Short mmCIF file of C-alpha atoms in Angstrom, two decimals:
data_model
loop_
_atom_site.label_atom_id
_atom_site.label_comp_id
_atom_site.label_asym_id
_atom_site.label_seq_id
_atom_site.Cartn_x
_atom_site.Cartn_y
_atom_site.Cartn_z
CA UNK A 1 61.09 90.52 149.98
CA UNK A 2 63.26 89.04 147.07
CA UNK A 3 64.62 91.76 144.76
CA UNK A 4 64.74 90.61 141.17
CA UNK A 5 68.29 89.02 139.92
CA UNK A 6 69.67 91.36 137.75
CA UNK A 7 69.41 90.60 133.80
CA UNK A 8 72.77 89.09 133.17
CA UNK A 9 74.99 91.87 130.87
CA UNK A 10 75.26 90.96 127.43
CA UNK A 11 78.77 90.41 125.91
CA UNK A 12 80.88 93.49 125.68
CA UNK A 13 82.68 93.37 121.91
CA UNK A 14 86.32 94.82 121.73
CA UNK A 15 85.73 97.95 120.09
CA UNK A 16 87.95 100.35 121.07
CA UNK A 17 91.72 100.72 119.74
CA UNK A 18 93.95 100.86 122.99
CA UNK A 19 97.28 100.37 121.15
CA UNK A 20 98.55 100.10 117.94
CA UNK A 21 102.14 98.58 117.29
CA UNK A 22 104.69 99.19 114.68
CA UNK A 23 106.15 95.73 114.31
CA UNK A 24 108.69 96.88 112.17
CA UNK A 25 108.87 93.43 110.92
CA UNK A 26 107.54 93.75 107.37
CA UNK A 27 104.47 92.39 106.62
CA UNK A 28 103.02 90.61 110.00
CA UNK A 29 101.73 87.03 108.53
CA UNK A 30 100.45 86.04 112.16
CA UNK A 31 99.32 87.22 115.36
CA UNK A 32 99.02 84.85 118.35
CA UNK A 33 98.05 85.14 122.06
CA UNK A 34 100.02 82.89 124.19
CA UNK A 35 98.04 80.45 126.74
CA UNK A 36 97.22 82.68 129.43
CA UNK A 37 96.63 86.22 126.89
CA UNK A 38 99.63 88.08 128.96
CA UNK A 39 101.75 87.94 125.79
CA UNK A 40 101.63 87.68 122.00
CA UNK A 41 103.75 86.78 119.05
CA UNK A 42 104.36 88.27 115.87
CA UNK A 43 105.39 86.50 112.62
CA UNK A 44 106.85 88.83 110.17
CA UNK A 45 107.71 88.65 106.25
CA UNK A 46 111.56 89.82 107.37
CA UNK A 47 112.08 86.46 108.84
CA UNK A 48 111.73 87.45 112.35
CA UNK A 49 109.43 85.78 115.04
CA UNK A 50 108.81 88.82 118.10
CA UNK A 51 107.55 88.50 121.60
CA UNK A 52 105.64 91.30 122.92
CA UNK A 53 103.17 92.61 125.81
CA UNK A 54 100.77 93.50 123.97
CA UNK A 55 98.42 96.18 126.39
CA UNK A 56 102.07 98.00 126.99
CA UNK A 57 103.35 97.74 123.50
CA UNK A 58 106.97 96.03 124.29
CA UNK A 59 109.00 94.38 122.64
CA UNK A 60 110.37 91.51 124.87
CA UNK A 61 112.65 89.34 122.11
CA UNK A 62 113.25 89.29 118.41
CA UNK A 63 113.68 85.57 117.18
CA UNK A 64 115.86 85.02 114.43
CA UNK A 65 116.36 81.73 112.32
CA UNK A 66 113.71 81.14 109.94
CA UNK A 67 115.19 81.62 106.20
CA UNK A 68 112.25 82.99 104.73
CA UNK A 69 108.91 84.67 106.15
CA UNK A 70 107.61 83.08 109.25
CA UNK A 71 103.83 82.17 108.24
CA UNK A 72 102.57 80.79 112.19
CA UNK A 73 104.07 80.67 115.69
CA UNK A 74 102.55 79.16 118.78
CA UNK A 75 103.80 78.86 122.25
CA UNK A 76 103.44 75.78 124.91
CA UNK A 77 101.60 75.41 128.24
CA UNK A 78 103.92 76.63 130.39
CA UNK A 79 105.08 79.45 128.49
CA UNK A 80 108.79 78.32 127.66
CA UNK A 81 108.41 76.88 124.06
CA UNK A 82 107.64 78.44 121.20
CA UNK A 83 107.62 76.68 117.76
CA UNK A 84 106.82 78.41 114.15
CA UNK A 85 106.68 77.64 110.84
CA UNK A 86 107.21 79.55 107.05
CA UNK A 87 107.93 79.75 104.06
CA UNK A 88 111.50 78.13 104.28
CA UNK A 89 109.83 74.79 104.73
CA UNK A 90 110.99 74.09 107.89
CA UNK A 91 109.66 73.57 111.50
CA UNK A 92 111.75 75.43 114.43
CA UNK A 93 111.26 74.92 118.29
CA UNK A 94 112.58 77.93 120.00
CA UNK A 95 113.68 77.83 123.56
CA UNK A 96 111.56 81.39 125.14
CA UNK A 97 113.85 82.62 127.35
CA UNK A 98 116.99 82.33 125.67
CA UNK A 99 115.74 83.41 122.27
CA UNK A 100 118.16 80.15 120.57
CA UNK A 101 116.50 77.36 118.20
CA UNK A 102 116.52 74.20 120.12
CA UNK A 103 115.31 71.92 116.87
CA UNK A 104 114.61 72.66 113.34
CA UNK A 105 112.58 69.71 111.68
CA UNK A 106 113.00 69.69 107.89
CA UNK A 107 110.99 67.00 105.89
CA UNK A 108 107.94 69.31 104.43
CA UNK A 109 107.99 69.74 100.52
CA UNK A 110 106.10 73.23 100.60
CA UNK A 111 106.10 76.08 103.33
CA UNK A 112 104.53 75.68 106.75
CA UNK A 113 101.21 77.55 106.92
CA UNK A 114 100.46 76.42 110.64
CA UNK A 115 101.88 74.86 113.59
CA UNK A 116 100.27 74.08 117.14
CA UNK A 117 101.69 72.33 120.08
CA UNK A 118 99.78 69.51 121.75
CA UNK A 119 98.86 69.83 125.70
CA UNK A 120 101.95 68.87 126.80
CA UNK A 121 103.97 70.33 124.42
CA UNK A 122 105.88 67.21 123.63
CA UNK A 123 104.74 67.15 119.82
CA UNK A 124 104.59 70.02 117.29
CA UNK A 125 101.70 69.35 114.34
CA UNK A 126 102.38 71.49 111.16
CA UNK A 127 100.54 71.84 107.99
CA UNK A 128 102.10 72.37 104.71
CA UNK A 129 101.09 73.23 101.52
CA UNK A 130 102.59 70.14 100.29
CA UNK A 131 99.12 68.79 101.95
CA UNK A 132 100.36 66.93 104.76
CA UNK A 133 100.40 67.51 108.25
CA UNK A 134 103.40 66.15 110.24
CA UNK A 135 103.85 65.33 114.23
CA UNK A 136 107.35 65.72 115.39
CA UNK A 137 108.44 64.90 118.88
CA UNK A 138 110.27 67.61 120.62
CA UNK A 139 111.93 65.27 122.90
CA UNK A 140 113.97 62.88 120.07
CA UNK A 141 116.51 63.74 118.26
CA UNK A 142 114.93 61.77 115.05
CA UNK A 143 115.15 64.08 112.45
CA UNK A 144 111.84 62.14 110.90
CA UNK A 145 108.06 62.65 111.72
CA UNK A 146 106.90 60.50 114.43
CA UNK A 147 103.56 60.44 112.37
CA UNK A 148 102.21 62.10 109.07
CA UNK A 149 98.54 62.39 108.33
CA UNK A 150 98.45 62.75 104.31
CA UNK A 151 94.78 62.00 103.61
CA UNK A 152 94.41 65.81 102.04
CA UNK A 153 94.43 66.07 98.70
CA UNK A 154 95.71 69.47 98.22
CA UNK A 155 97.28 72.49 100.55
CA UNK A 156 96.87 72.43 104.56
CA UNK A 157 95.78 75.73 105.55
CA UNK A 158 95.28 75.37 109.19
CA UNK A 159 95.48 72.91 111.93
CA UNK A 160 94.10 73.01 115.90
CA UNK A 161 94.55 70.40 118.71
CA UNK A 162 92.86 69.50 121.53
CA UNK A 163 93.26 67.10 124.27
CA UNK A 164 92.71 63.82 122.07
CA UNK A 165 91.93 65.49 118.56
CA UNK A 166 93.18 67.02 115.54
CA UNK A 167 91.21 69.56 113.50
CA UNK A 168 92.99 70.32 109.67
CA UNK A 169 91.20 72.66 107.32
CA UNK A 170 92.42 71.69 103.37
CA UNK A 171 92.60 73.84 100.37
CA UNK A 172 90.85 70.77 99.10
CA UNK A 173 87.22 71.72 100.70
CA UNK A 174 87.69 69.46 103.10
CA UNK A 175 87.47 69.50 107.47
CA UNK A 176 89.37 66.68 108.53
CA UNK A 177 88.84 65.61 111.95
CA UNK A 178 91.62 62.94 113.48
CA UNK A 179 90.41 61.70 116.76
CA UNK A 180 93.22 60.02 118.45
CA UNK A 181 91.87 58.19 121.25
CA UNK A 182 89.42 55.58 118.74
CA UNK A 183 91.49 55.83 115.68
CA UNK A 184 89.27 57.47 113.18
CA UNK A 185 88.90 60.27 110.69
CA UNK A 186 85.79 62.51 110.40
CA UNK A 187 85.68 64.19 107.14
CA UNK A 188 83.08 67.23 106.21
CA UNK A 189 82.87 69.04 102.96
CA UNK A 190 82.54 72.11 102.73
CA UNK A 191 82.86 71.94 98.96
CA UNK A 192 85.18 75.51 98.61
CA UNK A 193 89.15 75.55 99.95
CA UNK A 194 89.04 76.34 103.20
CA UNK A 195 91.12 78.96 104.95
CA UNK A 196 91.13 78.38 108.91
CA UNK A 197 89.41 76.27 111.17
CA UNK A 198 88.97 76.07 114.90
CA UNK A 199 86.99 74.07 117.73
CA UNK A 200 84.49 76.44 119.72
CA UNK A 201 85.65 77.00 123.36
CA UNK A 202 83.29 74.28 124.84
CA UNK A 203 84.61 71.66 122.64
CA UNK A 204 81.27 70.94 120.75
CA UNK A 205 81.23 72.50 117.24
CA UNK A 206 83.73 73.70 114.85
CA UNK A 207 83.71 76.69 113.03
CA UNK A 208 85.08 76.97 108.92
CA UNK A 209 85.67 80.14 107.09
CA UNK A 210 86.40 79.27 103.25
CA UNK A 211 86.96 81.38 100.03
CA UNK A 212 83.32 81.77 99.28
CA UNK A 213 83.06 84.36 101.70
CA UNK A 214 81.26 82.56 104.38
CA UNK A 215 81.70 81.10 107.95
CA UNK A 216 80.51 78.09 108.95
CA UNK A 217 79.50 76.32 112.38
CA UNK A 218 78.98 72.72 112.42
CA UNK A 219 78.77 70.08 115.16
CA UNK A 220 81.34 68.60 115.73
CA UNK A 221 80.09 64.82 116.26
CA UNK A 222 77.58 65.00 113.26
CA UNK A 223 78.96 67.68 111.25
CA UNK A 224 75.45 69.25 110.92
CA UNK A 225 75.61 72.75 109.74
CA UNK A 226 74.36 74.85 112.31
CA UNK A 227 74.85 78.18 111.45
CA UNK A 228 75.82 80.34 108.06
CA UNK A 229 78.00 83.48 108.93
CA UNK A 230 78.37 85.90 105.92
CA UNK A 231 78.89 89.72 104.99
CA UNK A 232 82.56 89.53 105.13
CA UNK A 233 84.86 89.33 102.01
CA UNK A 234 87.05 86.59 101.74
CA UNK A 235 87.71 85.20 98.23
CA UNK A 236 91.41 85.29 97.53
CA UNK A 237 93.71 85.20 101.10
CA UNK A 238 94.18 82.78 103.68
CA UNK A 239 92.26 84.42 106.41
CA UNK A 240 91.61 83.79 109.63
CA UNK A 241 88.07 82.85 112.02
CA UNK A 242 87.91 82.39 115.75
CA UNK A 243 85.27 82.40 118.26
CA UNK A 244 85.07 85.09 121.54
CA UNK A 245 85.71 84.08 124.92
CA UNK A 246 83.20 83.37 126.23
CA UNK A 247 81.73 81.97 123.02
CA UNK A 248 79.02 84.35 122.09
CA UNK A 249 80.22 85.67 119.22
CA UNK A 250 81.69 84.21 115.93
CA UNK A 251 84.71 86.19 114.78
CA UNK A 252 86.36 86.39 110.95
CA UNK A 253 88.92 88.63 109.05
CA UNK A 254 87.74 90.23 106.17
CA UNK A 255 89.73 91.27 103.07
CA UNK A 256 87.87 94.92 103.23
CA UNK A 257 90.35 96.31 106.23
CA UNK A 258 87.06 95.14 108.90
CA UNK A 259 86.75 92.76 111.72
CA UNK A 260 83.06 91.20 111.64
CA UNK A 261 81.23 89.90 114.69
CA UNK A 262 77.78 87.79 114.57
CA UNK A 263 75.84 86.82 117.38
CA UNK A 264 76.61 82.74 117.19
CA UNK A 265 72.74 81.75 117.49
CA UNK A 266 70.73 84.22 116.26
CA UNK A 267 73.69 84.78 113.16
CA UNK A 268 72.94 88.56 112.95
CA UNK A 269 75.69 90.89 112.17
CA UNK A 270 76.49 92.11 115.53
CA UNK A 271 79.57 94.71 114.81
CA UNK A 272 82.04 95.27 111.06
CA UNK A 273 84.86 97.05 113.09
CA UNK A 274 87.14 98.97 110.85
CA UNK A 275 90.76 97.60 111.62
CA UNK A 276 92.79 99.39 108.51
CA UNK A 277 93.16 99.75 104.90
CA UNK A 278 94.18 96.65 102.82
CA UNK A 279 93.21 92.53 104.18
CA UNK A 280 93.29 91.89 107.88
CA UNK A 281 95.36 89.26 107.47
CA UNK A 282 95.09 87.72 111.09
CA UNK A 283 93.60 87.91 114.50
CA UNK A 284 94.04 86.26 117.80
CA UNK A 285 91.09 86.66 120.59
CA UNK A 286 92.00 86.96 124.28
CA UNK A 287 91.52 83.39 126.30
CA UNK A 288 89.30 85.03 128.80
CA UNK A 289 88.90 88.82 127.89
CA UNK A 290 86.81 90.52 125.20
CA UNK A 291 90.38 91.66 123.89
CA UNK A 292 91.25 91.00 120.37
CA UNK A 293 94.19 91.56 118.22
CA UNK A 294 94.58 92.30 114.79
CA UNK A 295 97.39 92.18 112.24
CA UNK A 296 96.98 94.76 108.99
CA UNK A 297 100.29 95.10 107.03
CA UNK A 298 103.21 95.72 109.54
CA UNK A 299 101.21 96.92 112.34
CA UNK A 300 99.06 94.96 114.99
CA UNK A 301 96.00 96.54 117.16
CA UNK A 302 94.92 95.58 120.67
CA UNK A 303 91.08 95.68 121.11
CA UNK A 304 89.04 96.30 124.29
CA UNK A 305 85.62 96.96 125.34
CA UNK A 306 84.19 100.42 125.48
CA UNK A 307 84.13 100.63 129.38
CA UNK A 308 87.63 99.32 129.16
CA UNK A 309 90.51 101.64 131.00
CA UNK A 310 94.61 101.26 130.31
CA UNK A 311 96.42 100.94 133.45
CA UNK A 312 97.30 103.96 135.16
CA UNK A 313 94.02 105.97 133.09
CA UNK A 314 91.56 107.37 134.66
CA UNK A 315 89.04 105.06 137.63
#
């Protein structure tokens, strides 16, 4: 006879602190996974960009060459680019292993809240508060934008790429939605300033946190709400939403020192996990892991699952 499948397991949350880091950076502005979740960067108020594994708590590299506080950082495919963004206005591509600036693109009016690579890393997209977003090509030596996208009419807080599209979130209330291979813009308003914006994992909807204290999920061809995310505080800082890994769960900072977790369908509250004191002011979720990192004032957390052990523990 046919024994029953087993009911699949639901979706372990990261819930349990497995190391906290002293960045020793100032204030950390951003934390970021890189592609594969092996590694993660730091952007600190002291100017620095830092490289670390994250599950051992090692510092890899400091980079140094931003004038003022580095605001976002990303790294390419392959793991050997890294470009960032800050208050000095300008746009740097770092080369990883050598730790030098390969490029520094100046031509933004206001400092850099966010900067992505596209697939091939051959562009860098960053958003200003000067409400543009600019593409520079990391191959040229043109010290101009290959394109700017200035439709916003006030601050870009956050930006996100995918194969053939560009996501921007605007202080202006605004989800702008560039897609490259037809030509058009898809515009959704939200109708408060929006903080972050991201695509879910299976390329379908997009999920907007904004500074009425609510997240949320739209599709992404119709821009029909789908679901309302609240509980959270967010009314003054630029803080940040992402979905899990799997895309179960709908993740947001929260200016009360939590982490909040809802169940994406159902919308429930699933977990409020207490991160610090003071706004957790960014958080990066594992590609394929339930392992999240948070960022509260100069320190960042790693995140696992209850049943998870640290290498060389006990199992």
């Amino acid at each position: 006879m046919a024994f029953p499948e087993p009911k699949p397991r639901g979706p372990e949350l990261p819930q349990k602190r497995v190391k906290t880091l002293d960045c020793g950076q100032g204030a950390v502005r951003a934390v970021r996974f890189n592609v594969d979740g092996n590694y993660c960067l730091t952007c600190g108020s002291d100017k620095t960009l830092k490289l670390w594994n994250p599950l051992r708590g090692t510092l890899l590299r400091t980079y140094t060459g931003h004038g003022y506080e580095v605001l976002d950082a990303a790294g390419s495919f392959d793991n050997s680019s890294l470009c960032s963004g800050g208050g000095d206005k300008a746009v740097v591509l770092w080369d990883v292993a050598s730790g030098q600036v390969v490029r520094k693109f100046r031509g933004h009016a206001g400092k850099v809240n966010t900067v992505q690579f596209n697939e091939e890393a051959t562009v860098i997209l960053s958003g200003s508060i000067d409400s543009s977003i600019r593409c520079w090509d990391c191959r040229s030596r043109r010290p101009e934008p290959v394109q700017t996208l200035d439709e916003a009419r006030d601050g870009i807080s956050s930006v996100k790429v995918s194969d053939h599209e560009i996501l921007a979130g605007s202080v202006d209330g605004r989800v702008r939605r560039y897609d490259l291979r037809m030509g058009q813009l898809f515009s959704d308003y939200v109708g408060s300033p929006i903080t972050c914006t991201c695509f879910s994992r299976d390329g379908q909807c997009t999920l907007v946190s904004s500074l009425d204290s609510t997240l949320r999920l739209l599709d992404k061809d119709t821009g029909e709400l789908l679901g309302e995310y609240t509980g959270h505080k967010n009314q003054e800082y630029k803080l940040e939403c992402c979905l899990s890994e799997r895309d179960t769960h709908v993740v947001s900072c929260s200016e009360d020192g939590k982490v909040y977790f809802w169940d994406l369908v159902e919308g429930a509250l699933a977990l409020a996990l207490p991160v610090g004191h003071g706004v957790v002011q960014s958080l990066s979720f594992h590609p394929l892991e339930p392992c999240l990192l948070t960022a509260v004032g100069g320190s960042i957390h790693c995140w696992r699952e209850e049943a998870y052990e640290a290498e060389g523990g006990p199992g």
